[in-house]
PDB file of C-alpha atoms in Angstrom:
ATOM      1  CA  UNK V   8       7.126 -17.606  25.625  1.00  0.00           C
ATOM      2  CA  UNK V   9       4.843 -15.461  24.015  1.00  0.00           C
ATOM      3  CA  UNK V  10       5.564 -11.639  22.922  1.00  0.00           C
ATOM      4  CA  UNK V  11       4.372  -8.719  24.053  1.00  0.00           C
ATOM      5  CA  UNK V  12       1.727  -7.797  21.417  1.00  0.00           C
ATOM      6  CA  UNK V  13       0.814  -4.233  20.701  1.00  0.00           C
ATOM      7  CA  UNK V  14      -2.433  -3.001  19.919  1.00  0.00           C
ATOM      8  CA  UNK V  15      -3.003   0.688  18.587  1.00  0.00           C
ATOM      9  CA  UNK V  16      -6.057   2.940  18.773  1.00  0.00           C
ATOM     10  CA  UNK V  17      -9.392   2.571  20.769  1.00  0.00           C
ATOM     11  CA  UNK V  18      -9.807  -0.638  23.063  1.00  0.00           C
ATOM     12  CA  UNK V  19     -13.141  -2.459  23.129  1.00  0.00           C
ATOM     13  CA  UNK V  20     -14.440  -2.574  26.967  1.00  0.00           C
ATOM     14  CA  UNK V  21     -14.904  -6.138  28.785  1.00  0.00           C
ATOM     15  CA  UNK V  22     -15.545  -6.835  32.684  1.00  0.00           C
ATOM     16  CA  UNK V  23     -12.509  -9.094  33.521  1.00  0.00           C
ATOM     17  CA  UNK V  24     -11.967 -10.607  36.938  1.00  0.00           C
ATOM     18  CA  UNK V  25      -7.972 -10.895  36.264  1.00  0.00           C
ATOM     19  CA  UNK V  26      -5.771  -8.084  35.289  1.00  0.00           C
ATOM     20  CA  UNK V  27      -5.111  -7.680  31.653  1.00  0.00           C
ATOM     21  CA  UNK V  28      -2.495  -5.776  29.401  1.00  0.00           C
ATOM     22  CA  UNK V  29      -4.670  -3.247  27.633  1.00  0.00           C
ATOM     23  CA  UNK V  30      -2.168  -3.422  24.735  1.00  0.00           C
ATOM     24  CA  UNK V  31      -2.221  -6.925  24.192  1.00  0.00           C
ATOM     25  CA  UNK V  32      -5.984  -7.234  22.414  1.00  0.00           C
ATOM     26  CA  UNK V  33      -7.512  -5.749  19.179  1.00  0.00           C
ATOM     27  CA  UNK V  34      -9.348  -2.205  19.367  1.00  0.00           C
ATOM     28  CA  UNK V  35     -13.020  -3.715  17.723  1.00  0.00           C
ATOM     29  CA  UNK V  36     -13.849  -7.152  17.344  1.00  0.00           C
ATOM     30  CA  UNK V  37     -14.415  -7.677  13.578  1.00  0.00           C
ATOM     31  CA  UNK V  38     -12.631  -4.894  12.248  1.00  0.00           C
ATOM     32  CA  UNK V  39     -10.037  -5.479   9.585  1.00  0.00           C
ATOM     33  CA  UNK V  40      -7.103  -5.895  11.519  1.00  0.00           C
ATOM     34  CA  UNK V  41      -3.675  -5.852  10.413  1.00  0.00           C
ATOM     35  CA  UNK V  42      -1.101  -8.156  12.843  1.00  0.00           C
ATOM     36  CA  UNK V  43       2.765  -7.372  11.810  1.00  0.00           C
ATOM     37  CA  UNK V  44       5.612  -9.828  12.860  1.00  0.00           C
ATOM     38  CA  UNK V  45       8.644  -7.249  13.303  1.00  0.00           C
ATOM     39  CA  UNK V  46      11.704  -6.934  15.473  1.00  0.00           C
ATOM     40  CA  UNK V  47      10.427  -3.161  15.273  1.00  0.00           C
ATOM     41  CA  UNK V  48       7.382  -3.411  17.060  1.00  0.00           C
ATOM     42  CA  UNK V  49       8.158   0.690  17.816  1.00  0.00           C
ATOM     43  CA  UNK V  50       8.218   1.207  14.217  1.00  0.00           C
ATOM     44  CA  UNK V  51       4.337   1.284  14.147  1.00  0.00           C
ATOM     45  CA  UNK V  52       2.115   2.971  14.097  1.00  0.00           C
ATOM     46  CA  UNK V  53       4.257   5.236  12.164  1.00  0.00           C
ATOM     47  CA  UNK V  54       2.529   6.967   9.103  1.00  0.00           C
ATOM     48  CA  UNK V  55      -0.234   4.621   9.675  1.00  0.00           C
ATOM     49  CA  UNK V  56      -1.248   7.133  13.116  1.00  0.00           C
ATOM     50  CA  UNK V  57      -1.311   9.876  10.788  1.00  0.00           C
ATOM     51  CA  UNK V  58      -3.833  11.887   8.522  1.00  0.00           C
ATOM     52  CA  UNK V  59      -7.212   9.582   7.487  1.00  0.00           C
ATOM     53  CA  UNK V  60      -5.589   6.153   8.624  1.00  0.00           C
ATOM     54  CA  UNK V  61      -4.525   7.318  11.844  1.00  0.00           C
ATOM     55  CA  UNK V  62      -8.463   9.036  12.906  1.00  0.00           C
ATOM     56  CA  UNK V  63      -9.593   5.663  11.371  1.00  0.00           C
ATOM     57  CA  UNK V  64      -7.609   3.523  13.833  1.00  0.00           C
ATOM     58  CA  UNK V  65      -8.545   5.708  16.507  1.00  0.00           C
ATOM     59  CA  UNK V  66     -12.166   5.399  15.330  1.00  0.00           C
ATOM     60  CA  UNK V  67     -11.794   1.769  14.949  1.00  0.00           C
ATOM     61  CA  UNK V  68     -12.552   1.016  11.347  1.00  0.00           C
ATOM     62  CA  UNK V  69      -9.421  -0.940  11.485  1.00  0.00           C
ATOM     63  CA  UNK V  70      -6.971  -2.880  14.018  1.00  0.00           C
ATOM     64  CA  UNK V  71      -3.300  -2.721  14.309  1.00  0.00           C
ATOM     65  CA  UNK V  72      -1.286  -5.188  16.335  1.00  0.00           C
ATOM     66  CA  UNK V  73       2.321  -5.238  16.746  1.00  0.00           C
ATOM     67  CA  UNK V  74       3.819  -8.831  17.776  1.00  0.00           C
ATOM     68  CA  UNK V  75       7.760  -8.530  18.731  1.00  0.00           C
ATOM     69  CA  UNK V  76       9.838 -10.869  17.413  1.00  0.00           C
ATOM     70  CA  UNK V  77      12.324 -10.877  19.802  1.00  0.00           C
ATOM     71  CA  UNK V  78      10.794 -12.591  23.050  1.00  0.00           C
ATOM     72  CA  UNK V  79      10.578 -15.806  20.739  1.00  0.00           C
ATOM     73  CA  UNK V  80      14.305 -15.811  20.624  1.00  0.00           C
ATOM     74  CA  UNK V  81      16.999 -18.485  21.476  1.00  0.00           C
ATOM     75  CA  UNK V  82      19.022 -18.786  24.712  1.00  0.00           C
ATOM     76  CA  UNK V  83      20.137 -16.220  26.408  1.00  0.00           C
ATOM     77  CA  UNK V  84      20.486 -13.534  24.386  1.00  0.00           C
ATOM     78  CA  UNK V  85      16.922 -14.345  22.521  1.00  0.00           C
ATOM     79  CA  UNK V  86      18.975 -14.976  19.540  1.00  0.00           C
ATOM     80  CA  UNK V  87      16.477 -14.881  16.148  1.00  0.00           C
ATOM     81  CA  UNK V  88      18.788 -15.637  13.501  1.00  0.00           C
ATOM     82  CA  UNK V  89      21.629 -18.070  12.385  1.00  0.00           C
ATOM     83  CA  UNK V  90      24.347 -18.267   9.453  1.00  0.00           C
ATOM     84  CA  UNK V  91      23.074 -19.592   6.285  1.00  0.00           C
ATOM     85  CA  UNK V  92      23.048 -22.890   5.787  1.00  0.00           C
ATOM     86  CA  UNK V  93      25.451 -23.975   2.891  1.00  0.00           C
ATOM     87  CA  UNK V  94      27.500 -20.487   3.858  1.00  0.00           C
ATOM     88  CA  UNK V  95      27.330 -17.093   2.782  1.00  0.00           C
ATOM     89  CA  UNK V  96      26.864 -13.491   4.103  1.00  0.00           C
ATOM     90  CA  UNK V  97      24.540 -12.498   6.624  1.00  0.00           C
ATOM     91  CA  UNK V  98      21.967 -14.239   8.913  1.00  0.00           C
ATOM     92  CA  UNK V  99      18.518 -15.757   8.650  1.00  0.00           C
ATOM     93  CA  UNK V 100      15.773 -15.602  10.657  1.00  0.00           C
ATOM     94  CA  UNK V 101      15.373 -19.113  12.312  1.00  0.00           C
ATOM     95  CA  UNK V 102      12.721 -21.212  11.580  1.00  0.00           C
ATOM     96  CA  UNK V 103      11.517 -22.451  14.932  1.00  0.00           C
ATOM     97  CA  UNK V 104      11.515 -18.580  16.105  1.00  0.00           C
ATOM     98  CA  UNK V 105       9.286 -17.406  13.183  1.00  0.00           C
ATOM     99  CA  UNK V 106       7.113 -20.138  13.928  1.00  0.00           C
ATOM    100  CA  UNK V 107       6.397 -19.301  17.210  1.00  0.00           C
ATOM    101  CA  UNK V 108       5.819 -15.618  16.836  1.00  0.00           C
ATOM    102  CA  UNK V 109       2.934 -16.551  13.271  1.00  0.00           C
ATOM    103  CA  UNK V 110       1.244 -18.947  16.047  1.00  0.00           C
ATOM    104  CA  UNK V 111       1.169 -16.023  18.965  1.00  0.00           C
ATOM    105  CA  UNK V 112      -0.715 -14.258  15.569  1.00  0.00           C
ATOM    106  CA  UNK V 113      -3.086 -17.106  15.267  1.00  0.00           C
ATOM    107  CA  UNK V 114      -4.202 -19.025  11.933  1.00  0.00           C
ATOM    108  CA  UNK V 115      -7.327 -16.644  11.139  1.00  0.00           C
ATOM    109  CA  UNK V 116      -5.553 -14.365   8.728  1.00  0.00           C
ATOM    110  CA  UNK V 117      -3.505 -14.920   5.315  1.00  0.00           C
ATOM    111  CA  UNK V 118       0.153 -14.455   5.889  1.00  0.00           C
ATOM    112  CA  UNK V 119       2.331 -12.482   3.788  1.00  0.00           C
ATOM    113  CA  UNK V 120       6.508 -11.880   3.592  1.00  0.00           C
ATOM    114  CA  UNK V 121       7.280  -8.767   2.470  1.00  0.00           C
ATOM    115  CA  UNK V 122      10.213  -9.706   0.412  1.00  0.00           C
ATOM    116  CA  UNK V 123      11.684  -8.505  -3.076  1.00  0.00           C
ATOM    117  CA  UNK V 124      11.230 -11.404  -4.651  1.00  0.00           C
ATOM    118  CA  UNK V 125       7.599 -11.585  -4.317  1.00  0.00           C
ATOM    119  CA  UNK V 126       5.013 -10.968  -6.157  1.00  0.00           C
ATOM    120  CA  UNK V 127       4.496  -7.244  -7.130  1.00  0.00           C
ATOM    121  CA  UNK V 128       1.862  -5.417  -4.968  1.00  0.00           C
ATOM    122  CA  UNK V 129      -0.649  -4.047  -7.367  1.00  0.00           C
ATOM    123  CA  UNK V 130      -4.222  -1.944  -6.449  1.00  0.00           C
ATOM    124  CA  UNK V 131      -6.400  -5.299  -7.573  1.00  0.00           C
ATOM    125  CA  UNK V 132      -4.103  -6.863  -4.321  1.00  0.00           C
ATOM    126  CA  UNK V 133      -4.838  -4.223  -2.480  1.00  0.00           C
ATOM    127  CA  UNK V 134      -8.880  -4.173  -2.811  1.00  0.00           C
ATOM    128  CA  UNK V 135      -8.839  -8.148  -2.663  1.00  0.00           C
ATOM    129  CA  UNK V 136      -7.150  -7.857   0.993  1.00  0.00           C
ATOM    130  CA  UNK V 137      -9.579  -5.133   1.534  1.00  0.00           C
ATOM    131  CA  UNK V 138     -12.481  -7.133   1.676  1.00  0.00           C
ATOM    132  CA  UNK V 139     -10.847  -9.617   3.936  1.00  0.00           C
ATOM    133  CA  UNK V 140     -10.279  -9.912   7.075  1.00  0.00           C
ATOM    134  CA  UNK V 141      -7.176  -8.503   7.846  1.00  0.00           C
ATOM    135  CA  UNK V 142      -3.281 -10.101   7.211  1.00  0.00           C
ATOM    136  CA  UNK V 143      -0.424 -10.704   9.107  1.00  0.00           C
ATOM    137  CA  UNK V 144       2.855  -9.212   7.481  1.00  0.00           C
ATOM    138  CA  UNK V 145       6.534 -10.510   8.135  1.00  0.00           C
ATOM    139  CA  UNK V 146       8.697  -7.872   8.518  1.00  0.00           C
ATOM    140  CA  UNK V 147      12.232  -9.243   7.326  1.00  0.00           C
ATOM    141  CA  UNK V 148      15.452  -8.634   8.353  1.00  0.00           C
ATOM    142  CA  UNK V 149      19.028  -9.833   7.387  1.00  0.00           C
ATOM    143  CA  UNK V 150      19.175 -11.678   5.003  1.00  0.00           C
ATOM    144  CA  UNK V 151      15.625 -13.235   5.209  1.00  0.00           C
ATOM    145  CA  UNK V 152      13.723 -16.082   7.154  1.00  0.00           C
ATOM    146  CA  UNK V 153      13.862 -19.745   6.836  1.00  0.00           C
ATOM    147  CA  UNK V 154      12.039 -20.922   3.385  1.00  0.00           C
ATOM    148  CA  UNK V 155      10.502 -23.710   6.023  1.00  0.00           C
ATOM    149  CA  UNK V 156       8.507 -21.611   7.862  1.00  0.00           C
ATOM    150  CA  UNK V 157       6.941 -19.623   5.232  1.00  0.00           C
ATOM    151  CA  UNK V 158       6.039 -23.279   3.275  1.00  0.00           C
ATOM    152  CA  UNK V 159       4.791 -24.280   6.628  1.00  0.00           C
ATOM    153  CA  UNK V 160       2.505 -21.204   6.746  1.00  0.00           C
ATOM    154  CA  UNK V 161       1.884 -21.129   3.195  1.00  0.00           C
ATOM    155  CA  UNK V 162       2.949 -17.845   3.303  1.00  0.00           C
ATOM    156  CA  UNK V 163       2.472 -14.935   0.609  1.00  0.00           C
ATOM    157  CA  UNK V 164       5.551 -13.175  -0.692  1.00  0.00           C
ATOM    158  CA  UNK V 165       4.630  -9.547  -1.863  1.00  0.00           C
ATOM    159  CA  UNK V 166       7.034  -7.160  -3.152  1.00  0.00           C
ATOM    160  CA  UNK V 167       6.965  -3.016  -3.413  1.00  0.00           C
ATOM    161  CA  UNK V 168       9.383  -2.600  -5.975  1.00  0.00           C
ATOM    162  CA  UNK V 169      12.468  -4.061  -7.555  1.00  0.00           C
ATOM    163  CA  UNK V 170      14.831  -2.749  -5.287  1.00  0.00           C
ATOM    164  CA  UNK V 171      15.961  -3.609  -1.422  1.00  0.00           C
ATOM    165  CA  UNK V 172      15.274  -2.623   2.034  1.00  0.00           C
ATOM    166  CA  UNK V 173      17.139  -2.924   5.288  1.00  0.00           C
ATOM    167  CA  UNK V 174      13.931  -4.308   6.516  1.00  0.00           C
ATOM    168  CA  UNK V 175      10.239  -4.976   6.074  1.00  0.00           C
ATOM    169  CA  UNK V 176       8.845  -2.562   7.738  1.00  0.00           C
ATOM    170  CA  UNK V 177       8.697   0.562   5.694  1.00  0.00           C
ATOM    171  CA  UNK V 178       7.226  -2.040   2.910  1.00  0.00           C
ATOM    172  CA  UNK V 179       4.496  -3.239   5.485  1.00  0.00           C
ATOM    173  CA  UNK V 180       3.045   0.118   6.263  1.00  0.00           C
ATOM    174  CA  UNK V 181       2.867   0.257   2.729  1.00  0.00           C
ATOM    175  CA  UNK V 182       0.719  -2.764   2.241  1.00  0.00           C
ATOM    176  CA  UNK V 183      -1.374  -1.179   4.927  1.00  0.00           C
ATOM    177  CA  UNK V 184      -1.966   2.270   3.996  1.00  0.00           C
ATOM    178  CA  UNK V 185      -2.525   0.770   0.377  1.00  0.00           C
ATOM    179  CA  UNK V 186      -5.477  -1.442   1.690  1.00  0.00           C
ATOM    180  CA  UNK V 187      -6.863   0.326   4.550  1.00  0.00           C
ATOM    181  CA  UNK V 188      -7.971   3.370   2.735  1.00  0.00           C
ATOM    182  CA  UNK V 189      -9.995   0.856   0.195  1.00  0.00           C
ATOM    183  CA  UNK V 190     -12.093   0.006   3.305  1.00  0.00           C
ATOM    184  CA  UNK V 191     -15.108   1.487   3.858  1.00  0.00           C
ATOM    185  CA  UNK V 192     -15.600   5.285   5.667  1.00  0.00           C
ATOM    186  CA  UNK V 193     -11.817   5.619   5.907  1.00  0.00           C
ATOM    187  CA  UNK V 194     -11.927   8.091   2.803  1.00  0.00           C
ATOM    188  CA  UNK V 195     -14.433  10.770   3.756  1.00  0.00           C
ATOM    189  CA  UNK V 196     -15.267  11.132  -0.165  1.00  0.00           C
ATOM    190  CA  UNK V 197     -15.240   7.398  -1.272  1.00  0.00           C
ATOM    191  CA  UNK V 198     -15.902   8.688  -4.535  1.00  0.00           C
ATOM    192  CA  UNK V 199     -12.945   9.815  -5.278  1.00  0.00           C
ATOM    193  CA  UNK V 200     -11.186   6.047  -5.717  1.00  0.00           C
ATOM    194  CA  UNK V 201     -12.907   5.793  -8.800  1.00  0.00           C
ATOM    195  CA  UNK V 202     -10.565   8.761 -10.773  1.00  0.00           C
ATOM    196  CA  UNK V 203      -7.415   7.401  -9.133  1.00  0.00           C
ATOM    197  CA  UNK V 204      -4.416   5.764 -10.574  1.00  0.00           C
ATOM    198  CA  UNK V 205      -4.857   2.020 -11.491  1.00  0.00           C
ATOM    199  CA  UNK V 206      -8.639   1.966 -10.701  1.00  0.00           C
ATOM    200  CA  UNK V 207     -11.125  -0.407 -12.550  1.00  0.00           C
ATOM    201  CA  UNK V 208     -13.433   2.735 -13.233  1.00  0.00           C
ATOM    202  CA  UNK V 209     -10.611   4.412 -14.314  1.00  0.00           C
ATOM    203  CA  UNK V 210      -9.353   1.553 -16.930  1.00  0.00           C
ATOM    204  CA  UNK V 211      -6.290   0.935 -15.662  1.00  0.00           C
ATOM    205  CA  UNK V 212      -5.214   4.499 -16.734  1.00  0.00           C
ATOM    206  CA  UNK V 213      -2.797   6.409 -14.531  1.00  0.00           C
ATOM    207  CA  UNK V 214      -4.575   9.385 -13.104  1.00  0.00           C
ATOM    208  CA  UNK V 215      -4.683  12.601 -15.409  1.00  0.00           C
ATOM    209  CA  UNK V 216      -3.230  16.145 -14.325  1.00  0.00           C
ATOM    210  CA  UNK V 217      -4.778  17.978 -11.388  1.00  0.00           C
ATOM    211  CA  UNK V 218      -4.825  21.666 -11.018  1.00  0.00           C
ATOM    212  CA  UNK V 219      -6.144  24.065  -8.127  1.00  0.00           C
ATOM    213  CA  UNK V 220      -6.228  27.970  -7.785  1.00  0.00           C
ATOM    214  CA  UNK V 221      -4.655  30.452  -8.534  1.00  0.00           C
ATOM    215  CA  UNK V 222      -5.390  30.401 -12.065  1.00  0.00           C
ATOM    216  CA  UNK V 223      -2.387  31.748 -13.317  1.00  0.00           C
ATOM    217  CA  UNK V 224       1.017  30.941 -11.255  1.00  0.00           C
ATOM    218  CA  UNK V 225       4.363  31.672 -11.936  1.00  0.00           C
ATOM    219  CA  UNK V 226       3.179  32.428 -15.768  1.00  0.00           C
ATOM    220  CA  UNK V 227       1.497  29.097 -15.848  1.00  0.00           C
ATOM    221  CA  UNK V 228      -2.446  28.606 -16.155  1.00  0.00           C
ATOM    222  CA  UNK V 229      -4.556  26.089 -15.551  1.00  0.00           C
ATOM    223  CA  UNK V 230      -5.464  24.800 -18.914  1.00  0.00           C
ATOM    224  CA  UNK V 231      -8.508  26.673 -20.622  1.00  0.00           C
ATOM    225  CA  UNK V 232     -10.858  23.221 -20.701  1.00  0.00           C
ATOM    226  CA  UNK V 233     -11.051  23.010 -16.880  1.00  0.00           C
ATOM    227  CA  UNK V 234     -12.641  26.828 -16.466  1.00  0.00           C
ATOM    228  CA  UNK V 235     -14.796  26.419 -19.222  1.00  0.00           C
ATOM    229  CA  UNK V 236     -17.813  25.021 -17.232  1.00  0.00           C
ATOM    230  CA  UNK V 237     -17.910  22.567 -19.780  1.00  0.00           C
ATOM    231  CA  UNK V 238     -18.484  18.787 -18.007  1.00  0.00           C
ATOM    232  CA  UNK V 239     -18.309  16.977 -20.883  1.00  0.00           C
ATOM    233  CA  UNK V 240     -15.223  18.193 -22.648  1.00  0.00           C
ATOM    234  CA  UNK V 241     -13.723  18.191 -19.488  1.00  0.00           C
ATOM    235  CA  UNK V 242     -14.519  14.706 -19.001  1.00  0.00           C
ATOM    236  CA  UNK V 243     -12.833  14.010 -22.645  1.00  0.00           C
ATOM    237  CA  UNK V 244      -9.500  16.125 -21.449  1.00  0.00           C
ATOM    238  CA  UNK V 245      -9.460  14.026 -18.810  1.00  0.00           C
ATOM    239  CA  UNK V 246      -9.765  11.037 -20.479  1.00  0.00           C
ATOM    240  CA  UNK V 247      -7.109  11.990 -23.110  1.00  0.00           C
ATOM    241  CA  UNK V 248      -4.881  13.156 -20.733  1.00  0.00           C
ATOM    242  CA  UNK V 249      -4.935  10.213 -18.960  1.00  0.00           C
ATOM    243  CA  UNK V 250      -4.107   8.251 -21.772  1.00  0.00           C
ATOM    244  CA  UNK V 251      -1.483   9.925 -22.966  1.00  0.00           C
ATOM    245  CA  UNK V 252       0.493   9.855 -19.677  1.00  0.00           C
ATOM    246  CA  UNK V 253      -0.125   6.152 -19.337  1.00  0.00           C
ATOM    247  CA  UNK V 254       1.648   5.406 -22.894  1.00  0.00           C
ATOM    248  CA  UNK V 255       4.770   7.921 -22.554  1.00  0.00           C
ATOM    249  CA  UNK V 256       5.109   7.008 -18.351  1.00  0.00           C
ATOM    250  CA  UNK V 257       3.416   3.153 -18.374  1.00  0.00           C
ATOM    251  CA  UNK V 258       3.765   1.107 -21.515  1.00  0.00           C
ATOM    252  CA  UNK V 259       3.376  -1.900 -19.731  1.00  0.00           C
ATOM    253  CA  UNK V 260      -0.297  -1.090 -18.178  1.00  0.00           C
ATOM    254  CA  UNK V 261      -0.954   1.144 -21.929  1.00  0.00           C
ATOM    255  CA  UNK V 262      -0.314  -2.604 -23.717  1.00  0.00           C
ATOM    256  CA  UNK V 263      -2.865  -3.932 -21.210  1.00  0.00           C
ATOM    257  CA  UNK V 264      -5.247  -1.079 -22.076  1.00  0.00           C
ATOM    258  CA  UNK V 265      -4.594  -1.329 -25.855  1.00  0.00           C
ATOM    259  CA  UNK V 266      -6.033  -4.682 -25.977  1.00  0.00           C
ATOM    260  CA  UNK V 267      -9.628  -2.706 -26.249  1.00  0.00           C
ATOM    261  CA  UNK V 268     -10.311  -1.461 -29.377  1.00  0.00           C
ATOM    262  CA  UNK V 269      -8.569   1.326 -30.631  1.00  0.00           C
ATOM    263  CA  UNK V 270      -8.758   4.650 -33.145  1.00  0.00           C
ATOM    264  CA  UNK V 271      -5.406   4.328 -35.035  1.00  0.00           C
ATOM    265  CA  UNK V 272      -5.670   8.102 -35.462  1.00  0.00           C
ATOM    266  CA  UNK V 273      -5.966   9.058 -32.083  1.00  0.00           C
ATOM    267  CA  UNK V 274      -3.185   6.267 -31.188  1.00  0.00           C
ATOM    268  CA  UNK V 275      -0.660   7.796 -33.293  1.00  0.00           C
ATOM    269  CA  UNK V 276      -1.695  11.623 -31.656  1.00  0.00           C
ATOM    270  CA  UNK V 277      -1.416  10.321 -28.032  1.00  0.00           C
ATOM    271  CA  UNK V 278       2.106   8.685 -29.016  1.00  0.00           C
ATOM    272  CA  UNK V 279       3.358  12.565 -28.538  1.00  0.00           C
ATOM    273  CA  UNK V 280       4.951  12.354 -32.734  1.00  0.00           C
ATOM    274  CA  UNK V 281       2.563  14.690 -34.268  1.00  0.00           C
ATOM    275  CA  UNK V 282       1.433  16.707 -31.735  1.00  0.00           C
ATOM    276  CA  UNK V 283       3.209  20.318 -30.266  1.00  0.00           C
ATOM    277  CA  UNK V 284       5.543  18.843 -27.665  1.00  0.00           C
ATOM    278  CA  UNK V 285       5.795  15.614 -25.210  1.00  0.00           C
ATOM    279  CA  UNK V 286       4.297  18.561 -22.331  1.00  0.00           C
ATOM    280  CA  UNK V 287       0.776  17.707 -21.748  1.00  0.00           C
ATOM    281  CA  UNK V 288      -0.065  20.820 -20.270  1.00  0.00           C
ATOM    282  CA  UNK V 289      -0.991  24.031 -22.364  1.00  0.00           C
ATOM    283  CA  UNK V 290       1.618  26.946 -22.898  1.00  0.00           C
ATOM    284  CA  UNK V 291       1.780  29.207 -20.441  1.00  0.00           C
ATOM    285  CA  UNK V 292       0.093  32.837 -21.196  1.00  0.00           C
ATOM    286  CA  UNK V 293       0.970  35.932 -20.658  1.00  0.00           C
ATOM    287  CA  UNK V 294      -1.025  37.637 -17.619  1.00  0.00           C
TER     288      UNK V 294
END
């Protein structure tokens, strides 16, 4: 039995001599398409319908399928899941059901589990999926599926964070907001990746401070450097700024940084001992 596959956003048009379920095909042929295995399948769009990734699905610049887990079920009941084997709390999502619902997906797209003890999801993941494609996320539940089927697959395990989820879902729209907005015309400025967080032009710096009008607020103003019309020293704030907050917030991705050439002198300023105070920002002044 196959499920009843959901597609979201703009359908492509094709003369048919049989009825067919509108939902059940992707918006644009050759579109990065993301396909998610979930017992959810109303979970989604979700976030993903909203803001720049939701007018991109509608515009088609990506495809989202839903494929419910459930229909491949067991018996009467569509069972998915069974007790551990050797014991233990919990269920786990059956092999033979999993199977079924990753061939209704087809073989045309890396597979991933979205499981905490996967690999973590980093931005060089992100643009490498990007340029694919598409992928076809598990969305897990209980106590997680059948180590055959994802060896079968040769599937992917990818983790958000080192902490746990009821389910895979929230993590999945993750994955996909994370790597849709990397595509192409999603981002009306596509500029702007380069001075984000964990970007390649960036370094692997985390993103310095951002500040907007008003100039003063709440006895706070934005730091002199950014008014002063001055594009090179505020490139060098920038730059410094960034650095610092990657050492005191990011030692792990500062190490990785460090391994560049360094000036000792401006090491030991950024490590916040000898300079006014851990606060990056400048005192407030008086209006």
């Amino acid at each position: 039995m196959t499920g009843a596959a959901k597609s979201h956003g703009r359908l492509s048009i094709r003369a048919s001599r049989q009825p067919r379920d509108l939902m059940a095909e992707p918006q644009v042929r050759g579109a990065w398409t993301a396909q998610v295995v979930t017992l959810f399948p109303e979970a989604f769009p979700g976030v993903l319908g909203l803001s720049l990734t939701g007018r991109a699905l509608a515009e088609g610049l990506w495809n989202l399928r839903s494929i419910d887990l459930r229909p491949f079920g067991i018996g009467k009941h569509r069972n998915v899941d069974d007790t551990p084997a050797g014991g233990g709390a919990g269920m786990v999502i059956r092999a033979d059901v999993m199977d079924a619902a990753l061939r209704e997906a087809g073989a045309d797209l890396p597979v991933i589990y979205l499981s905490p003890r996967g690999r973590p999801f980093t931005q060089a993941r992100a643009r490498e999926l990007a340029q694919g494609p598409g992928m076809t996320l598990i969305c897990g539940r209980f106590e997680g599926v059948d180590q055959r089927v994802l060896d079968a697959h040769g599937v992917e395990e990818i983790s958000i964070g080192d902490y746990v989820l009821t389910g895979g879902e929230l993590a999945a729209q993750v994955l996909i907001d994370a790597t849709v907005r990397l595509i192409p015309r999603v981002l009306g400025n596509q500029a702007s990746l380069a001075e984000e967080s964990f970007s390649p032009d960036h370094g692997g710096l985390l993103e310095h401070p951002q500040y907007t009008k008003p100039a003063l607020w709440e006895g706070r103003a934005i730091p002199d450097v950014l008014l002063s019309g001055n594009h090179a020293a505020i490139a060098n704030w920038r730059h410094d700024m960034a650095e610092r907050l990657t050492k005191e917030r990011r030692p792990d991705l500062w190490r990785a940084y460090g391994q560049a050439p360094m000036d000792p002198a401006k090491d030991r300023q950024l490590s916040g001992a000898s300079d006014q105070s851990r606060d990056y920002r400048e005192q407030p002044k008086e209006p």
